[in-house]
Coordinates of C-alpha atoms and ligand atoms in Angstrom, one line a residue:
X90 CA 2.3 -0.8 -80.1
X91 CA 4.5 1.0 -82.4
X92 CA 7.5 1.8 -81.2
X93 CA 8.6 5.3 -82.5
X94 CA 11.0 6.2 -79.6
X95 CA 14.2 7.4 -81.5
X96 CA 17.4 6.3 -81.2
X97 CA 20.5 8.3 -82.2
X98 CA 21.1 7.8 -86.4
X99 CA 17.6 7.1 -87.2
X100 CA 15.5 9.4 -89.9
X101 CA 13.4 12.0 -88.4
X102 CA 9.8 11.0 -88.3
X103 CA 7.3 11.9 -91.1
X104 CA 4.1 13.7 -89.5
X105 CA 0.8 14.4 -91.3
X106 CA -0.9 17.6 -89.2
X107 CA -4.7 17.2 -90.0
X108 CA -6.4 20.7 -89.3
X109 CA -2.9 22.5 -89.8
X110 CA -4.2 26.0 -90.2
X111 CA -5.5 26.0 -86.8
X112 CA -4.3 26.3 -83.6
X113 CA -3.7 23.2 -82.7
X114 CA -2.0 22.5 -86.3
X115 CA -0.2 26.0 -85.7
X116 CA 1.0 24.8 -82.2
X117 CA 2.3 21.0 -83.6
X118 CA 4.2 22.8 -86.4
X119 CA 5.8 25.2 -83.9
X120 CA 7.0 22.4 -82.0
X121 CA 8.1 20.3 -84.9
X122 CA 10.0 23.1 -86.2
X123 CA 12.3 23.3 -83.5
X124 CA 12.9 19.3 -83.8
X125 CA 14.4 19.3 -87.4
X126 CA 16.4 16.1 -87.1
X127 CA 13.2 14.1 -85.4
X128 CA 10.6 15.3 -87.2
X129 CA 9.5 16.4 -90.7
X130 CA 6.5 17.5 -92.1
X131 CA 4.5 14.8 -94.6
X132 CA 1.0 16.8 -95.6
X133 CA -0.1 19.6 -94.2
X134 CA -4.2 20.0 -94.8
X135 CA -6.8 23.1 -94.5
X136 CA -10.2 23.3 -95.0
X137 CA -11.0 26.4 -96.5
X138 CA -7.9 28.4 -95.5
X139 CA -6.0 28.6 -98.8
X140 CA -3.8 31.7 -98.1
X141 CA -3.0 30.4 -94.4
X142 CA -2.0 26.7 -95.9
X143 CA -0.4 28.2 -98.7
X144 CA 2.1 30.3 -95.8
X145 CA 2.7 26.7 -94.1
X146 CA 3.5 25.1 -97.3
X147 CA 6.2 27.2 -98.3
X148 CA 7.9 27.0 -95.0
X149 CA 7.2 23.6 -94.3
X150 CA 7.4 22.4 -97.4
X151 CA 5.4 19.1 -97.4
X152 CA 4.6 16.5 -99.9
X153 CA 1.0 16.7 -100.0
X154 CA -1.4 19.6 -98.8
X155 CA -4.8 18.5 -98.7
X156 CA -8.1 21.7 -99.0
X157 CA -11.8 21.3 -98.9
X158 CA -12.4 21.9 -102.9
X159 CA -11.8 21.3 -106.4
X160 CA -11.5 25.0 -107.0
X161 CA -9.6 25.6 -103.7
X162 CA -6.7 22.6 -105.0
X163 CA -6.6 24.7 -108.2
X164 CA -6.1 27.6 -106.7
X165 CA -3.3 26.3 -104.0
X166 CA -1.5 23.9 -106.9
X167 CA -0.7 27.1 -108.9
X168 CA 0.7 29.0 -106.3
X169 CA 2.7 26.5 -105.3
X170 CA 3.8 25.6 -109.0
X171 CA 4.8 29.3 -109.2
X172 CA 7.2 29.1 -106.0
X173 CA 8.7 26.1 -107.7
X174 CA 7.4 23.6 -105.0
X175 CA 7.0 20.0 -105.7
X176 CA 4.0 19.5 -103.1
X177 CA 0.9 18.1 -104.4
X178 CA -2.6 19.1 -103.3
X179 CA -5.3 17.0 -102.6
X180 CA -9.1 17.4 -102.5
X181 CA -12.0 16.6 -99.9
X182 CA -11.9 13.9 -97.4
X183 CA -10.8 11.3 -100.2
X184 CA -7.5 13.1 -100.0
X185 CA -7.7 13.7 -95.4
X186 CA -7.9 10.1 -95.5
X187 CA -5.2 9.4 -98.3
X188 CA -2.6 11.2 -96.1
X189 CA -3.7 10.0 -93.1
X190 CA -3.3 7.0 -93.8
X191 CA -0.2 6.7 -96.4
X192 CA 2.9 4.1 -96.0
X193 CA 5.0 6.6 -95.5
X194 CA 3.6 8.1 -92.5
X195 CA 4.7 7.8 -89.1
X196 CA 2.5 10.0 -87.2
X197 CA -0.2 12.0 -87.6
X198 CA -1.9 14.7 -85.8
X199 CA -5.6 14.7 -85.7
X200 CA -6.8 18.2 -85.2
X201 CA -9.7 18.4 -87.4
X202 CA -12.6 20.2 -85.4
X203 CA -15.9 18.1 -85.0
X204 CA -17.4 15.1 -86.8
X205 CA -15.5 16.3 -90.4
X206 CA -12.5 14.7 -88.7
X207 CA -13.9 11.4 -87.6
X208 CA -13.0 9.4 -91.3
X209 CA -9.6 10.6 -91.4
X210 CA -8.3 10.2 -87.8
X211 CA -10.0 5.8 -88.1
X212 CA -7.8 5.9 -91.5
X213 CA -5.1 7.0 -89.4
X214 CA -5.5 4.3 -87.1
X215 CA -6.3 1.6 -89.1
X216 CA -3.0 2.3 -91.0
X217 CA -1.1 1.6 -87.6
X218 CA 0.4 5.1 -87.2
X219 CA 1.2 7.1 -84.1
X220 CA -2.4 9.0 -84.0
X221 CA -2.1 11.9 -81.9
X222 CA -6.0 12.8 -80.7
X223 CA -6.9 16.4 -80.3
X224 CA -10.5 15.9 -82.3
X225 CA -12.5 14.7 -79.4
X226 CA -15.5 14.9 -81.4
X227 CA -14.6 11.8 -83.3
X228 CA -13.9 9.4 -80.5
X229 CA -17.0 10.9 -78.6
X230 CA -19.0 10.3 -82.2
X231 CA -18.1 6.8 -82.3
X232 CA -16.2 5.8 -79.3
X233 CA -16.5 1.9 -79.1
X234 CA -15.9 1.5 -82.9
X235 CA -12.6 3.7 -82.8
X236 CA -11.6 2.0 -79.7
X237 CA -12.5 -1.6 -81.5
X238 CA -10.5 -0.1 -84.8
X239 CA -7.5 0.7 -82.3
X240 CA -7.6 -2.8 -80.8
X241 CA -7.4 -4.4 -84.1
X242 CA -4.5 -2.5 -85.5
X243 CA -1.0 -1.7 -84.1
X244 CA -1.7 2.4 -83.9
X245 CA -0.4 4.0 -80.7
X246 CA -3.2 6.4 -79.7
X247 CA -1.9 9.4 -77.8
X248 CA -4.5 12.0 -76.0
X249 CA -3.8 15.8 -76.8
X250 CA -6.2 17.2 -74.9
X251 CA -4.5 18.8 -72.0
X252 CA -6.8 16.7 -69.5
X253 CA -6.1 13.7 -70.8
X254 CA -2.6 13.7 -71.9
X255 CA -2.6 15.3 -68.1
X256 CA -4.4 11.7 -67.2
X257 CA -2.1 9.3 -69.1
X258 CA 0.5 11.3 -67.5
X259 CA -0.4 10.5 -64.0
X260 CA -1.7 6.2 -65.0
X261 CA 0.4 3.7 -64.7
X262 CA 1.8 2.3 -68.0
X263 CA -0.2 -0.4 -68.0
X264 CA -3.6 1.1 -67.0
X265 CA -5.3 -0.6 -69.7
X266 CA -5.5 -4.1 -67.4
X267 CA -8.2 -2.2 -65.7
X268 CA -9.0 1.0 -64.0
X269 CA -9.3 -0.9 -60.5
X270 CA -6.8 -3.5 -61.2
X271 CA -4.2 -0.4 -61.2
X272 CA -5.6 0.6 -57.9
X273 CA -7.6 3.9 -59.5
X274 CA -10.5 5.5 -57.5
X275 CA -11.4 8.3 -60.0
X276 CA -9.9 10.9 -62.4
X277 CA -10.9 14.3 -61.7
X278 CA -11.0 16.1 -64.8
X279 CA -10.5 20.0 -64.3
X280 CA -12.6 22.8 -65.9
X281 CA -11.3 26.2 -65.8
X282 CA -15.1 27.3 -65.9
X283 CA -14.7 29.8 -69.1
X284 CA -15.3 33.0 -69.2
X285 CA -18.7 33.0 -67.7
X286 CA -17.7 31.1 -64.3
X287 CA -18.6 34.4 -62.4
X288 CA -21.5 36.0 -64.4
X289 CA -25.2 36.4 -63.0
X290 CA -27.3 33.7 -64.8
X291 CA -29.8 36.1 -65.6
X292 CA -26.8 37.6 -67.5
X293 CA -26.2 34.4 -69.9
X294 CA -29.3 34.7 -71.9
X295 CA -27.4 38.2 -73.8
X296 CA -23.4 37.0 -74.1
X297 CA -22.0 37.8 -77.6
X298 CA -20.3 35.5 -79.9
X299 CA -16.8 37.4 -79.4
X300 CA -17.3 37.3 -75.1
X301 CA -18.2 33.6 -75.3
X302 CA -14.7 33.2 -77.6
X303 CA -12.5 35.2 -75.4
X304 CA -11.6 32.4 -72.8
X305 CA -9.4 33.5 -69.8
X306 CA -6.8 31.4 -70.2
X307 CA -6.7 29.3 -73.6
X308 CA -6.3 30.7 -77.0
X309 CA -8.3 28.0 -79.1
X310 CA -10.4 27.6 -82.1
X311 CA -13.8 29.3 -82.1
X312 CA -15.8 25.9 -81.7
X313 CA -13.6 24.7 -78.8
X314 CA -13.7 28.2 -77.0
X315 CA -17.3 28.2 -77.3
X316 CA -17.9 24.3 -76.0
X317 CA -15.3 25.6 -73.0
X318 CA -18.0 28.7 -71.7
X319 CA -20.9 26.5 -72.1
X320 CA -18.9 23.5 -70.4
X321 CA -20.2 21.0 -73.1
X322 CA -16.3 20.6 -74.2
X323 CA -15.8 19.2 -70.4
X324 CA -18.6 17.0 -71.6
X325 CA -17.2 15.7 -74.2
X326 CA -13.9 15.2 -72.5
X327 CA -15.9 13.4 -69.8
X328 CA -16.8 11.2 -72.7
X329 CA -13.9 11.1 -74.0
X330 CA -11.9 10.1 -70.7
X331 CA -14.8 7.2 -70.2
X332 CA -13.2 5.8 -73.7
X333 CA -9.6 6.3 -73.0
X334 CA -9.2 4.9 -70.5
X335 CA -11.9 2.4 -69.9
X336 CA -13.7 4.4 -67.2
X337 CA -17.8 4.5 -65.9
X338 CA -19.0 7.9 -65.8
X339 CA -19.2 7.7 -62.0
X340 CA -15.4 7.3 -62.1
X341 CA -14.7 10.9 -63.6
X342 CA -15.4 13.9 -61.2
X343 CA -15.1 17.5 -62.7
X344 CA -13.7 19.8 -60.4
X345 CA -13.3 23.7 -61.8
X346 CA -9.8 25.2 -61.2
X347 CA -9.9 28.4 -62.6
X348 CA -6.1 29.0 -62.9
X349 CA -6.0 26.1 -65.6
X350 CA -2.2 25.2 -63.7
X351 CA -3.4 21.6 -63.1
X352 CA -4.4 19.9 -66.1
X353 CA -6.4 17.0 -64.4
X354 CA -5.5 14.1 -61.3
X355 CA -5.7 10.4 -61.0
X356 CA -7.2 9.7 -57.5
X357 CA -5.8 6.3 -55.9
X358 CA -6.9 3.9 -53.2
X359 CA -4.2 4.7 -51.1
X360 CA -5.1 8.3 -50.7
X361 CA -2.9 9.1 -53.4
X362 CA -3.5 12.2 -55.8
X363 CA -1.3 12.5 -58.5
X364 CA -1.5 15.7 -60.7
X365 CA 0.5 16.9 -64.1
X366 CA 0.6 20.9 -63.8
X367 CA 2.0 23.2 -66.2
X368 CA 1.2 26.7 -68.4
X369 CA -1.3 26.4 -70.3
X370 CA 0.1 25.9 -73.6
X371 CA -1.6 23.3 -76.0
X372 CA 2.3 22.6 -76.7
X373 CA 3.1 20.7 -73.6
X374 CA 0.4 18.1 -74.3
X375 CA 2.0 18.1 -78.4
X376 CA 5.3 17.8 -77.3
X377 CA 4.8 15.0 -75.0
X378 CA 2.8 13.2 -77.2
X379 CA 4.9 13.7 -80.3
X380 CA 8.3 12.4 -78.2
X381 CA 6.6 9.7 -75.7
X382 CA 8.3 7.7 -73.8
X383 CA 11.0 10.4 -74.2
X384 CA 10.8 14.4 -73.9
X385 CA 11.2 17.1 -75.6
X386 CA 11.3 21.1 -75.5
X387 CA 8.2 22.6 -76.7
X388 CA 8.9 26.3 -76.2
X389 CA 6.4 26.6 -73.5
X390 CA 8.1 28.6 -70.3
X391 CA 8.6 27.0 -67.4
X392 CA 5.9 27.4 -64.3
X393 CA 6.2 29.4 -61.9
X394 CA 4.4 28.5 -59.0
X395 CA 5.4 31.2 -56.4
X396 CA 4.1 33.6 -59.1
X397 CA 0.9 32.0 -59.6
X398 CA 0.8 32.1 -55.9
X399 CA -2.9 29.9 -55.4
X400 CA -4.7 27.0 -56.7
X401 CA -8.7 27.0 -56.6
X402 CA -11.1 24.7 -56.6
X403 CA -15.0 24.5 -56.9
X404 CA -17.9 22.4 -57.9
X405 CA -20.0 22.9 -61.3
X406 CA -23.3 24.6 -60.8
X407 CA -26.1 22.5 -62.9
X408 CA -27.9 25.9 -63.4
X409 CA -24.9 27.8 -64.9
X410 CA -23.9 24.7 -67.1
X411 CA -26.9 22.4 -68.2
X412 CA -24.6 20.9 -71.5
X413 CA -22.2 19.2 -68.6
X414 CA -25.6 17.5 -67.3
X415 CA -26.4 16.8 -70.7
X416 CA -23.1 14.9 -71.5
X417 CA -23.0 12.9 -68.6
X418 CA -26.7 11.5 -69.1
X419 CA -25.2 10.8 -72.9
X420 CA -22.4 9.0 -71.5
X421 CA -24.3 7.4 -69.4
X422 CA -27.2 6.4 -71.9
X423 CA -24.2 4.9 -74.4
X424 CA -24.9 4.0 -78.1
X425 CA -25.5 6.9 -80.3
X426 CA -26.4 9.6 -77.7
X427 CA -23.0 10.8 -77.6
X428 CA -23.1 11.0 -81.7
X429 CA -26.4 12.2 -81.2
X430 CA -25.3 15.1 -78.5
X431 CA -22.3 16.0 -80.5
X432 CA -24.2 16.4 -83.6
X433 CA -26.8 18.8 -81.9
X434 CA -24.0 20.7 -80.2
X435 CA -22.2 21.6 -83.8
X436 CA -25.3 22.9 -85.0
X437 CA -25.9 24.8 -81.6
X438 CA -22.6 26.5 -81.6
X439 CA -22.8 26.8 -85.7
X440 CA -25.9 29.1 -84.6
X441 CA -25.0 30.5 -81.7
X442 CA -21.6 31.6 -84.0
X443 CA -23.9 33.3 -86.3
X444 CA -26.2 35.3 -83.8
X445 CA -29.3 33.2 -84.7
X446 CA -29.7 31.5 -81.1
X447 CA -28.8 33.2 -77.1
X448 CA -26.4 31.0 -75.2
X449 CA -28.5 29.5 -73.1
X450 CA -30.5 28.7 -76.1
X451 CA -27.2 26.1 -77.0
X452 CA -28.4 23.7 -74.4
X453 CA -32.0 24.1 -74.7
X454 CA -31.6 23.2 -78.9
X455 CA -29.5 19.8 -77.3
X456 CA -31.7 18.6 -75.1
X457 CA -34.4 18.7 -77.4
X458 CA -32.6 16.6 -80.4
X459 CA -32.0 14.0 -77.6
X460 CA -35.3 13.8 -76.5
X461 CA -36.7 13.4 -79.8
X462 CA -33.7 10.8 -80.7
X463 CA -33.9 8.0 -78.5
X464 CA -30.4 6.1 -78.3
X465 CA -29.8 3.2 -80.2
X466 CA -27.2 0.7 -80.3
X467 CA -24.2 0.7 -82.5
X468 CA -23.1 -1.8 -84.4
X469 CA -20.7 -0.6 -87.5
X470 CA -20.1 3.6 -88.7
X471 CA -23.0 4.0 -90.7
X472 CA -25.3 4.1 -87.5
X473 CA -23.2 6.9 -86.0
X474 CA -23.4 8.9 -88.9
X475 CA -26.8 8.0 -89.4
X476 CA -27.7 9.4 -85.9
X477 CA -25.2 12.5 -86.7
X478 CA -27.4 13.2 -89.8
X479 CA -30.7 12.9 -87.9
X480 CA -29.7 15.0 -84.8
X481 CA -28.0 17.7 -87.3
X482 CA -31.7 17.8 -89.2
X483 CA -33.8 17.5 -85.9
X484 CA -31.8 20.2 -84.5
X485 CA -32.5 22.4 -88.0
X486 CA -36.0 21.7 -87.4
X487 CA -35.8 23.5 -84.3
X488 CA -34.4 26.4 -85.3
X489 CA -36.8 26.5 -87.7
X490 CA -39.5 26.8 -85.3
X491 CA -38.4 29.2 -82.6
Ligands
LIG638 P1 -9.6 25.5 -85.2 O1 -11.0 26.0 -85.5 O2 -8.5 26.5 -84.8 O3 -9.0 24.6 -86.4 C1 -9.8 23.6 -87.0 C2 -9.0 23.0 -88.2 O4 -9.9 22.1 -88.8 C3 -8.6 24.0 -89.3 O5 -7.3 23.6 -89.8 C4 -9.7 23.8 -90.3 O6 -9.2 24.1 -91.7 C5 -10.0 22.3 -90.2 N1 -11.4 22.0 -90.6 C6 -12.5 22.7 -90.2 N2 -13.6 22.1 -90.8 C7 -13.1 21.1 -91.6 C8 -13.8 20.2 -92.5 N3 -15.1 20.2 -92.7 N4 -13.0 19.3 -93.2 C9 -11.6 19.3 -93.0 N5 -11.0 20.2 -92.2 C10 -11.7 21.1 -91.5 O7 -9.8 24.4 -84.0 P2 -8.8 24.0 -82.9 O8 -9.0 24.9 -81.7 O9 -7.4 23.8 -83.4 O10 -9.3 22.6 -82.5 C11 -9.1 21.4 -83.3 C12 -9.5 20.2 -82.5 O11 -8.7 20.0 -81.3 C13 -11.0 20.2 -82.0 O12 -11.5 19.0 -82.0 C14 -10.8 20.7 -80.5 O13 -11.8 20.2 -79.7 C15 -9.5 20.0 -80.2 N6 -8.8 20.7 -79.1 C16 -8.3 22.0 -79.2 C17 -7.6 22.6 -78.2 C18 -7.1 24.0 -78.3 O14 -6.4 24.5 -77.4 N7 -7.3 24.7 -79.4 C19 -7.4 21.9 -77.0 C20 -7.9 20.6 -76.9 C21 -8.6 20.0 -77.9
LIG639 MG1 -9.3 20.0 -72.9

């Protein structure tokens, strides 16, 4: 494992934000910023974003920015060259993967949303850095690859999701001899249920775009915010919690807490419960994972129970959220049904986004890609972006049709 804790002297750390223009990337720079002497900031990269990246160069001033284009870099490279900034900009996923995996990174931050991130985050951890995972979509994509890729290199892979940084939080440190050899009955992963928790189903089929988005307690990407009211991003992170931390989908129980205070538990033998609660502020999980073993202020206040005054709980309804049943029979199927699901799910939202499917029309357009695409096995990354390709066209097809 890399050891990155920092003793007193040292140079700060060099960090590489993949996805900075969004909120994640927004949230990791805040927190950086108020860490001058630990950290500094290495490339900074945007997809289509220019004006937004251009902000974050000049007050972050990195070595490399990375965009989506040729016309884009042109575009960013003069501005720059007209503030008299020496940062160079890089193009397409050639240029994610140079600065994800350059010598002279120590960590990087992959916040890249869906399967566009999956390339640059394996560079990352095949270069040995200190990868800090907020794109679940690549580990659910190609989970025993990436996990393979992570044995075989000296990368330190640290969970951003709230639930799962919640989860490492509450593990022993050496978890990884085995779920049951640390005495561990299950995780229960907590949902806050999104915005449509409460609704009448018959209600579900007419929910806009901008009501899906608008999530109680999370501000988040589009993407995310829409995966969070259908439930297929507690899907994923059931998915992604099997990988982490070597668990059977049986072994991960999500339990909807609607105050979003508890982040997720580790259920023990004993009858222990062991929780990590706190705001919910994506900066928390950033902070932690940026300064593990050792902590750091993130700017995130501190909580305050007696005001929050209750803590609920209550099972998932099938019928409200059919992607969650979806995901679990994925997980449970293995090989590329997870790519598979993912894949249909990005097209799903993609066309919910654009007001050419209903809501409830998301999990309808999944469940058939994955019965049309049986799973297969896996055996190196073209198959999972073989079955990403075929479940993006599949699901096409069928938006074709209805
Ligand atoms: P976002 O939409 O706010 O930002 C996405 C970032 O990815 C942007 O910087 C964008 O430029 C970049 N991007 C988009 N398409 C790209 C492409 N094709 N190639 C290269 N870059 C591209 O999303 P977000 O909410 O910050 O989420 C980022 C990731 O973190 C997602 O995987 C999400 O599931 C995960 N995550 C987010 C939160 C949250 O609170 N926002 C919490 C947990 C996990
Ligand atoms: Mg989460």
């Amino acid at each position: 494992m890399n050891d990155l804790s920092r003793r007193g002297g040292e140079r700060p750390l060099r960090v590489t934000v993949l996805g900075a223009t969004g909120s994640i990337g927004l949230s990791t720079l805040d927190v950086v910023a108020r860490h001058p002497q630990r950290y500094e900031v290495f490339a900074l990269t945007g997809h289509s974003r220019v004006l937004d990246l251009h902000g974050l160069c000049l007050r972050h001033r990195p070595r490399y920015a990375v965009v989506g284009d040729a016309r884009a870099a042109a575009d960013l490279q003069g501005r720059l060259r007209e503030d008299g900034l020496a940062t160079q900009v890089l193009v397409g996923e050639e240029g994610l993967i140079e600065v994800a995996g350059h010598s002279d990174v120590d960590v990087v931050m992959a916040a890249i949303v869906g399967a566009a991130g999956l390339r640059p985050t394996l560079a990352a951890v095949n270069a040995s850095k200190r990868v800090l995972l907020a794109n679940k979509e690549a580990l659910v994509m190609s989970g025993a690859l990436f996990m393979q890729a992570l044995r075989d290199s000296s990368a330190t892979l640290l969970p951003i999701d709230s639930e799962h940084n919640a989860i490492f939080q509450c593990l022993p440190g050496d978890y990884s001899r085995g779920l049951s050899v640390v005495g561990v009955r299950r995780i229960l992963l907590t949902a806050s249920g999104g915005p449509f928790r409460e609704m009448p189903l018959s209600e579900l089929a007419g929910v806009s775009p901008a009501q899906a988005c608008a999530h109680p307690n999370w501000s988040m990407g589009r993407k995310i915010s829409v995966d969070s009211a259908s439930m297929m991003n507690k899907g994923l992170e059931l998915i992604e919690a099997c990988w982490l931390f070597d668990a059977r989908p049986e072994q991960v129980e999500v339990v909807i807490h609607p105050q979003s205070v508890i982040h997720s538990m580790v259920d023990y033998v004993d009858g222990s419960v062991l929780a990590q609660l706190g705001n919910p502020d994506m900066r928390t999980p950033i902070a932690h994972a940026l300064a593990w073993p050792e902590r750091v202020d993130s700017g995130v206040s501190p909580l305050d129970l007696l005001q929050i005054g209750r803590l609920d709980f209550q099972a998932p309804d099938d019928r409200r959220f059919p992607c969650l049943r979806l995901a679990r029979a994925a997980a449970q199927a293995g090989g590329t049904a997870p790519a598979i699901l993912n894949a249909a799910n990005e097209i799903a939202v993609e066309a919910f986004l654009a007001e050419r499917i209903r809501f409830t029309q998301i999990a309808d357009m999944i469940e058939h890609v994955l019965e049309s695409l049986p799973s297969a096995s896996v055996g190196c990354l073209d198959d999972v972006f073989d079955a990403d390709d075929r479940a993006r066209r599949q699901a096409r097809h069928w938006l074709e049709r209805i």
